[in-house]
XYZ file of C-alpha atoms in Angstrom:
475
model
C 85.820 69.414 1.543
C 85.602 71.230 -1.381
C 83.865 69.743 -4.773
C 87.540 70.407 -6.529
C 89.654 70.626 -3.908
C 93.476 71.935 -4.110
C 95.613 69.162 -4.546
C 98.464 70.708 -4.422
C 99.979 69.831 -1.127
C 96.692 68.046 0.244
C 97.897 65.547 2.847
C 95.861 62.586 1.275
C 95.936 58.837 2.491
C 95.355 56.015 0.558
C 93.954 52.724 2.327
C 95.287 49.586 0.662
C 97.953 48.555 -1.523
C 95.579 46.769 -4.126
C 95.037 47.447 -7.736
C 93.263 50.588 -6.637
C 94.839 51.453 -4.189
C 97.875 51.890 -6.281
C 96.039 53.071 -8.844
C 94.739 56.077 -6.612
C 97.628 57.020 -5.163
C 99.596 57.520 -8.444
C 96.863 60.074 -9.872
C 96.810 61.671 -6.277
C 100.572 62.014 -6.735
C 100.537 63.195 -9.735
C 97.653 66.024 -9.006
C 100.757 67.076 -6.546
C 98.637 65.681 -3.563
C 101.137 64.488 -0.621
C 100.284 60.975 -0.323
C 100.606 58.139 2.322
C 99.436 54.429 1.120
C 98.327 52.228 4.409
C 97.839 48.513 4.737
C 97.452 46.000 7.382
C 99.228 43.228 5.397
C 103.188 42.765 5.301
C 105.773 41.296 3.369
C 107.758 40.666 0.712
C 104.767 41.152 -2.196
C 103.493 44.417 -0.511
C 107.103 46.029 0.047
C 107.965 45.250 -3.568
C 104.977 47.257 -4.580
C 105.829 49.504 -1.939
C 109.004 50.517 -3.426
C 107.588 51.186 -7.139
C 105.721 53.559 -5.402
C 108.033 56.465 -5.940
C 107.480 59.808 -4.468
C 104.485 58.597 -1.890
C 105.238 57.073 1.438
C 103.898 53.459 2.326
C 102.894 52.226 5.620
C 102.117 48.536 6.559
C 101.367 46.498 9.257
C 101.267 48.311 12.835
C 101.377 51.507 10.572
C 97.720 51.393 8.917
C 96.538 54.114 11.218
C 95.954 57.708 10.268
C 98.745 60.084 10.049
C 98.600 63.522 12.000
C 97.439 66.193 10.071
C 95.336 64.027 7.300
C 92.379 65.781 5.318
C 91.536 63.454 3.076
C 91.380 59.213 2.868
C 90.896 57.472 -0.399
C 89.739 53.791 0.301
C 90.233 50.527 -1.574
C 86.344 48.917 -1.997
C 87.234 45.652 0.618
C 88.133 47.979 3.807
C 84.626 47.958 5.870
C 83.367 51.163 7.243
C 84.205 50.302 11.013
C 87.869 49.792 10.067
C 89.607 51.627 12.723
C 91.153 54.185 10.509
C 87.392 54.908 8.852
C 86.513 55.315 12.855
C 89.736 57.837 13.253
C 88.616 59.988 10.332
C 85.402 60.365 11.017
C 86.120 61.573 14.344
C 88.584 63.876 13.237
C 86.300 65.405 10.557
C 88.264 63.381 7.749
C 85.851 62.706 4.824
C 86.609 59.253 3.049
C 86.305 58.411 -0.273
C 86.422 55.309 -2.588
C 88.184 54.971 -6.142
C 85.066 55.952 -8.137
C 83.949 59.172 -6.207
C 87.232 60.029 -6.621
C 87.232 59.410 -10.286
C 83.775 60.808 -10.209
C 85.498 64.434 -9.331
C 88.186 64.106 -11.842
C 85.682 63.502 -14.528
C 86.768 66.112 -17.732
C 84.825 67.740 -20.450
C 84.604 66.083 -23.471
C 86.305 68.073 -26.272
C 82.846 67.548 -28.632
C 80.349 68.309 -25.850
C 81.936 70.426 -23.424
C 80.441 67.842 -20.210
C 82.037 64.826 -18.894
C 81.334 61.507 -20.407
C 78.264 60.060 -18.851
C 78.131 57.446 -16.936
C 75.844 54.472 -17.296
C 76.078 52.236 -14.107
C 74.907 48.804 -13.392
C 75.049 47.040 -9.883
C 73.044 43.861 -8.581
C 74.322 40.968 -6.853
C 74.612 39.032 -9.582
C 75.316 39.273 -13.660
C 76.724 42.854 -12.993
C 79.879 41.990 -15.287
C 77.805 40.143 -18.096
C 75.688 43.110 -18.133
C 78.054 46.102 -17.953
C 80.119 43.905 -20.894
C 77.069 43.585 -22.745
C 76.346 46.834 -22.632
C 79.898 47.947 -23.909
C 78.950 45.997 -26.564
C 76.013 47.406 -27.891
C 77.286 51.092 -27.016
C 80.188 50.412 -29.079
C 77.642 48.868 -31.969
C 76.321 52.200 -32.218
C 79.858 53.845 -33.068
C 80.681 55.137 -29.538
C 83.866 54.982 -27.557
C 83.374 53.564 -24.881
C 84.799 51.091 -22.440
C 83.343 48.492 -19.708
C 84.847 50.246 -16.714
C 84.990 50.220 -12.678
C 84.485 46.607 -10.947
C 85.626 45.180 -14.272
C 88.008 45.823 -17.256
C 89.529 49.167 -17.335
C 89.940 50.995 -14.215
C 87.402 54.011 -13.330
C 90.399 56.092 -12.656
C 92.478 55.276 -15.731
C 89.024 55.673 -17.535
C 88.279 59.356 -17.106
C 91.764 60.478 -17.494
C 92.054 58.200 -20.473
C 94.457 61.108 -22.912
C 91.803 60.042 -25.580
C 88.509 60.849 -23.609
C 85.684 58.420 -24.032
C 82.387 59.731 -24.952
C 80.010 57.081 -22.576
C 81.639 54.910 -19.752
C 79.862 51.426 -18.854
C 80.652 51.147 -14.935
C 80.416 48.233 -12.629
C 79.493 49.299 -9.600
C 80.242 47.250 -6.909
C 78.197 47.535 -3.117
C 81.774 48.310 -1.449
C 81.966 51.203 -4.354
C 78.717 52.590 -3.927
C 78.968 52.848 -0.251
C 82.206 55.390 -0.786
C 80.683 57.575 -3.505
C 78.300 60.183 -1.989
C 78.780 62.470 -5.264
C 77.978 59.932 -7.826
C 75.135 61.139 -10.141
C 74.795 58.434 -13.500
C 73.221 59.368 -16.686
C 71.036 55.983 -16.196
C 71.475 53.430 -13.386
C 70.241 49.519 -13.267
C 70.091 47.155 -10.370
C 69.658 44.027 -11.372
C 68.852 42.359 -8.206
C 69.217 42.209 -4.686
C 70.059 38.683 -2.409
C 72.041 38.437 0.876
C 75.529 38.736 0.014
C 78.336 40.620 1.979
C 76.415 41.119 4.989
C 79.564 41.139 7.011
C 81.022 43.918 5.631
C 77.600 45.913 5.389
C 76.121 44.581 8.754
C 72.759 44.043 7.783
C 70.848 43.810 4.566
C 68.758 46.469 4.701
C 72.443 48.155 4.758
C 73.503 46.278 2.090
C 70.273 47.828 0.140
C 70.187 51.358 0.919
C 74.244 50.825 -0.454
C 73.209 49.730 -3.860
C 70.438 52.396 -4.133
C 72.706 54.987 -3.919
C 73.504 54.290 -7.420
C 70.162 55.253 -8.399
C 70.479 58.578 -6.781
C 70.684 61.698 -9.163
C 69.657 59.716 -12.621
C 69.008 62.209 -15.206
C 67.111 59.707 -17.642
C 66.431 56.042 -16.673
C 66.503 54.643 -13.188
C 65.989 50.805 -14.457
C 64.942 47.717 -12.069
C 63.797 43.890 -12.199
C 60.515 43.425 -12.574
C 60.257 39.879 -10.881
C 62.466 41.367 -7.887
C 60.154 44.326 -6.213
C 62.781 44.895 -3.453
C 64.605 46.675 -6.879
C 61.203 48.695 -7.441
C 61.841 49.654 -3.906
C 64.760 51.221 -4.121
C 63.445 53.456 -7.353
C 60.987 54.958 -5.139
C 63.024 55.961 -2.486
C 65.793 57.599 -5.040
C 66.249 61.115 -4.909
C 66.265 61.779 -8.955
C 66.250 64.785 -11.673
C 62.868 65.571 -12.907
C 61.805 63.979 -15.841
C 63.856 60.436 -14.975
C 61.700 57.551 -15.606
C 61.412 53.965 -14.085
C 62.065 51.104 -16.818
C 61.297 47.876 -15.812
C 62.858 44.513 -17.536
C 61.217 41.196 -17.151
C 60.818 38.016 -19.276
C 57.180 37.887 -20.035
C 55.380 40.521 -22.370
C 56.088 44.232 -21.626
C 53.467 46.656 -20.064
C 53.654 50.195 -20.683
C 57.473 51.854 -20.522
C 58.811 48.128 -19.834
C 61.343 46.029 -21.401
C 60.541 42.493 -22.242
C 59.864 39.266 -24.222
C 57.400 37.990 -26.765
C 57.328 35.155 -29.165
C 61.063 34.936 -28.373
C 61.716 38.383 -29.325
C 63.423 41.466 -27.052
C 60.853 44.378 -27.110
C 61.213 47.959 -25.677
C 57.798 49.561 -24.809
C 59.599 52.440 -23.485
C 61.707 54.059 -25.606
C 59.210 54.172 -28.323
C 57.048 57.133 -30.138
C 53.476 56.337 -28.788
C 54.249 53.440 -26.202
C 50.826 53.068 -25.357
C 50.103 51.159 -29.068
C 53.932 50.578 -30.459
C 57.113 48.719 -29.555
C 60.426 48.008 -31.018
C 62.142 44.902 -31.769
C 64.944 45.153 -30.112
C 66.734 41.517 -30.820
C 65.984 38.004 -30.318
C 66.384 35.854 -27.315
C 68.583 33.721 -30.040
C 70.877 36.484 -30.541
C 72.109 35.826 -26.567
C 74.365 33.304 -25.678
C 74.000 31.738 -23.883
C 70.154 32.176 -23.677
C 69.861 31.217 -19.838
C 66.993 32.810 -18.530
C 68.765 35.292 -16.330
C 71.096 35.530 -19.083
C 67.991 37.214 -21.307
C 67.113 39.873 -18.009
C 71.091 40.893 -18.284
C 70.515 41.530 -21.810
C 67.229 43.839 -21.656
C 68.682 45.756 -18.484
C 71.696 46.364 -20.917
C 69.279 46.954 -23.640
C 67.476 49.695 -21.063
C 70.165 51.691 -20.693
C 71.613 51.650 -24.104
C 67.951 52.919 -24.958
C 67.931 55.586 -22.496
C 71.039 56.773 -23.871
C 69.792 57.290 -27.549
C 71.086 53.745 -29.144
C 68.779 52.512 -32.138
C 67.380 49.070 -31.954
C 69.825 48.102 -34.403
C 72.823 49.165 -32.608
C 71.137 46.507 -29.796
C 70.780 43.558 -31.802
C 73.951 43.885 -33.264
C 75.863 44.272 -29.868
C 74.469 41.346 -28.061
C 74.971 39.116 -31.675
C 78.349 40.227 -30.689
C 79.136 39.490 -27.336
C 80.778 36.434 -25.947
C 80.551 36.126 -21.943
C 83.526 35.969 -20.031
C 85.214 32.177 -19.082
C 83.363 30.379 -16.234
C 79.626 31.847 -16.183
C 77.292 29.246 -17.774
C 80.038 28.239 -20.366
C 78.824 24.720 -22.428
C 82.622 22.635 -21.518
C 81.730 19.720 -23.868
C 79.036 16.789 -24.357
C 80.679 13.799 -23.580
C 78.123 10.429 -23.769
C 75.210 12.961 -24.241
C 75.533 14.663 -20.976
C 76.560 18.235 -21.203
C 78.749 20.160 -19.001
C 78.411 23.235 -17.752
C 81.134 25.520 -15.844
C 79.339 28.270 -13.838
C 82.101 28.597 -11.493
C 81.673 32.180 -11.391
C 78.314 31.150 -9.507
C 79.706 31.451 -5.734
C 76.741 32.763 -4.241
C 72.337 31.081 -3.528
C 71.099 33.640 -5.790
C 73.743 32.776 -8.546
C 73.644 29.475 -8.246
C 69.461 29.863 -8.466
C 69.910 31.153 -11.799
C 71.931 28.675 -13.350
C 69.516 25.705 -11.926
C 66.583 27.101 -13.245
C 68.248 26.803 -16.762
C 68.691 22.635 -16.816
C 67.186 20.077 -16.421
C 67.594 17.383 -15.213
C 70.725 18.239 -13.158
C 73.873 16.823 -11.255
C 75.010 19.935 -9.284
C 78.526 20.077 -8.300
C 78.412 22.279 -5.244
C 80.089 23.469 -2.228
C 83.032 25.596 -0.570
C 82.827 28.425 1.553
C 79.354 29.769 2.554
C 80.262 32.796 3.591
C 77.098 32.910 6.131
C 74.691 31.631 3.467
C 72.042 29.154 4.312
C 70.705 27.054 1.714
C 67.350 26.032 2.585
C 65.416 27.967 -0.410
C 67.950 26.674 -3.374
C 67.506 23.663 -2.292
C 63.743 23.573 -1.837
C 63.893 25.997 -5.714
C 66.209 22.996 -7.047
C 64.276 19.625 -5.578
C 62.368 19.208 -8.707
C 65.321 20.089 -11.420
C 68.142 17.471 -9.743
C 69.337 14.128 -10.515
C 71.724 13.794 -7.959
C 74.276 16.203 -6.174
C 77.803 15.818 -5.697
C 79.338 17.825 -2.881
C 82.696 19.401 -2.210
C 84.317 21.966 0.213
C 84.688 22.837 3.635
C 80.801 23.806 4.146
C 79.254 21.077 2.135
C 77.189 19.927 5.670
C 74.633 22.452 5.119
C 74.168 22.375 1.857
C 73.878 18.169 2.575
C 71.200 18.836 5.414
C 69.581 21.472 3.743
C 69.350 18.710 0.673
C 67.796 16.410 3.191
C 64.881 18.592 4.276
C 63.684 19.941 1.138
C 65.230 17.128 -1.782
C 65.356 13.916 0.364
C 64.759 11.885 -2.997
C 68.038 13.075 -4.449
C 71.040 10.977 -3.947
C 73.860 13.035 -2.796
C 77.584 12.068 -2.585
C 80.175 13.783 -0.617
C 84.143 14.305 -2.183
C 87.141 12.916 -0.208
C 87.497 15.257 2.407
C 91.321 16.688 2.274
C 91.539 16.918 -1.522
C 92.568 20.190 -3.270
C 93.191 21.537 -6.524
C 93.019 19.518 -9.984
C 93.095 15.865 -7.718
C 90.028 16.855 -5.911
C 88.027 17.897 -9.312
C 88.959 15.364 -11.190
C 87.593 12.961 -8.736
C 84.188 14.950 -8.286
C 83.956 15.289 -12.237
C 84.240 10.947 -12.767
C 81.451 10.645 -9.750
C 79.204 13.011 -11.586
C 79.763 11.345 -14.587
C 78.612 8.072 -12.710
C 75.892 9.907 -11.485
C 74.360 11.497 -14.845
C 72.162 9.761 -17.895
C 71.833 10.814 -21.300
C 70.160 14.170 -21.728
C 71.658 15.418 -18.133
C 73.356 18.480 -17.638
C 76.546 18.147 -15.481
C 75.958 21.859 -13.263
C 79.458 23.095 -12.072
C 77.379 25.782 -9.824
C 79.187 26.072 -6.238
C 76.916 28.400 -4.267
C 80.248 29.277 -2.343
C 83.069 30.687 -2.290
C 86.137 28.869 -3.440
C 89.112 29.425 -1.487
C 89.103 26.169 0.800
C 89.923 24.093 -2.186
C 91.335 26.513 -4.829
C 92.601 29.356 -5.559
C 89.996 31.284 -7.201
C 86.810 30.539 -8.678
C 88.663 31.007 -12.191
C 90.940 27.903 -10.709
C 88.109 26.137 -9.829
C 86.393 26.337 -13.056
C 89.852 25.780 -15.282
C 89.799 22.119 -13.339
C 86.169 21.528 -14.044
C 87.124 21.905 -18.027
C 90.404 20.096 -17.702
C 88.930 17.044 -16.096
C 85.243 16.980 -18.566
C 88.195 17.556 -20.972
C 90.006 14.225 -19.645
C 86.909 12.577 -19.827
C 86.359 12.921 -23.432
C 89.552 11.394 -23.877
């Protein structure tokens, strides 16, 4: 196909009736494409949204297979590449495309520059949010319009055909995105880090990899990585970039040449400075972030990277990361009720996540548990032995997290929740037998490892109840 193909008439399908999904096959519509939404699911909630979908024809169920005559398919990020209608297309020749290379394509000139808005992309398997959010922050510090975009906030899509055009996007880039987005060249490009995570949908993690390296492909300016994860280095060196783009490391010890970093407490750029060899600019304070968790710190100078690779003064920094607040349930202090404080990290449903947020207490009783999701748990607990007071246990695959206590933390006392219990019940009873559990000076760790579905809706659920019953407590 065509870089700008003719929409007009061009028999497009649409694969899932998500946010989107939707989303995609309104602008397709709208470009005068013909469009056909598909989806496995039924029922009443889909064909509700099915018929708000004037003027585009919806199939579900039986129906998610690939019309006769189809030239292009537009993909939700959570369909996996050996989805049978993925397998249909690519034997007819069908290219497939997610959200963002669509919105990629549709990209317009900016009425002061005459070039689309670049786009300054961030992707990890963890902190991609706090980062992409902290880096609205700063851009919009400096004076710019701009807008956290893509797996968070405002949709890609809605983004670059925003009818006041933004002059610098910062875009969440999800694994399931990157896979779908062969076109996608950034201005600058982080990844933040790389763990096992979504290995079912990828198939293997040196799949999962090569997916989020494809966001460092075409940089123009800054190709930025974690210093104290080399598998990030890795994929720098294997990128396929413009001349002239540099690597920028981050890191929380003391910069070496054309590195981010930290020293005497201070954030310090050694790379976007005259003479880098001798000089460095302050940048901010450790202080400034909140909260100042150490892989709180690396989100802020990889945001801090590629605000600097886009021009933004050191002031412009400081003053965006004074002002950002993280979103509910990511390290967020609940209260300190008979000196013990309590944490909600909800949003921590993954080992490497969960790593992070451990390394920042001491001593700790962990709340943790749910759904795995394939994960084992043998290095967070042998990386936590030292930092726990107890553990308290929940969810439907709290046996290996229990045995994988055992082998590497046999010291720490760990209790198991009622088994059956859902919702606010269930958490209020695991909040009291922390409480039981902690001394003065403790941190109570709300920092699952899992997934939370068994037990609650959401992890935002799951965190709400942690507050309401430290809340209850208090009272």
């Amino acid at each position: 196909m065509t870089e700008n193909p003719d929409w007009n008439g061009l028999r497009t399908v649409v694969a899932g009736l998500g946010l989107s999904g939707v989303s995609a096959a309104r602008v397709l519509r709208d470009l005068g494409a013909e469009v056909t939404v598909v989806d496995g699911g039924d029922g009443p909630a889909l064909r509700a949204k099915a018929a708000d979908l004037t003027g585009i024809t919806v199939r579900l169920g039986d129906g998610a297979t690939l019309p006769e005559g189809t030239e292009l398919v537009v993909t939700s990020p959570g369909w996996p590449p050996n989805s049978p209608l993925f397998l249909a297309a690519d034997a007819a020749g069908v290219p497939v495309w997610g959200d963002v290379e669509l919105a990629w394509r549709l990209r317009r000139p900016h009425p002061a520059t005459g070039e689309p808005a670049p786009w300054l992309a961030v992707t990890g398997t963890n902190g991609k949010t706090t980062t992409v959010q902290m880096l609205a922050s700063i851009l919009t510090a400096a004076g710019a319009r701009t807008a956290a975009v893509g797996n968070v906030g405002v949709s890609v899509l809605d983004a670059v055909l925003a009818e006041e055009p933004y002059d610098v996007l910062a875009v969440e880039l999800s694994s399931y995105q990157l896979h779908w987005a062969p076109s996608l060249r950034p201005h600058s490009a982080a990844v933040l880090n790389l763990a096992p995570d979504h290995l079912d949908w990828h198939g293997s993690m040196e799949a999962y990899a090569a997916d989020k390296g494809r966001i460092y492909e075409g940089n123009k300016v800054a190709c930025v990585y974690n210093l104290a994860d080399p598998a990030t280095e890795a994929l720098v060196r294997e990128a396929d970039v413009e001349e002239g783009c540099r690597a920028i490391g981050f890191g929380l010890d003391t910069p070496s040449l054309s590195n981010f970093g930290v020293v005497d407490g201070l954030l310090v750029d050694r790379a976007f400075v005259e003479d880098r060899a001798n000089n460095a600019a302050e940048i901010g304070a450790v202080s400034d972030i909140v909260p100042p968790a150490p892989h709180n710190v690396a989100n802020a100078l990889a945001a801090a990277a590629l605000a600097r690779a886009y021009g933004v003064d050191a002031k412009a920094v400081r003053d965006g990361l004074r002002a950002f607040r993280p979103d509910a349930h990511r390290i967020a202090q609940v209260a300190v009720v008979g000196e013990v404080t309590y944490i909600d990290d909800s949003k921590a449903t993954n080992t490497h996540a969960a790593a992070a947020s451990l390394a920042a207490y001491e001593p700790v009783v962990w709340i943790a548990g749910g759904l795995a999701k394939g994960a084992t748990f043998d290095e967070l607990a042998a990386s936590a032995a030292d930092r726990l007071r107890a553990a308290v246990l929940i969810g439907q695959d709290r046996a290996l997290i229990r045995e994988a206590l055992a082998r590497h933390a046999p010291d720490v006392p760990v209790v198991e929740a009622a088994e059956g219990q859902t919702g606010a019940v269930a958490m209020a009873e695991v909040v009291r037998t922390a409480a039981s559990l902690a001394k003065p000076g403790d941190t109570v760790l709300l920092a699952p490892a899992c997934a939370s579905m068994d037990m609650f809706t959401n992890y935002n659920e799951r965190g709400d109840l942690f507050a309401a019953a430290v809340l209850d407590l208090m009272e």
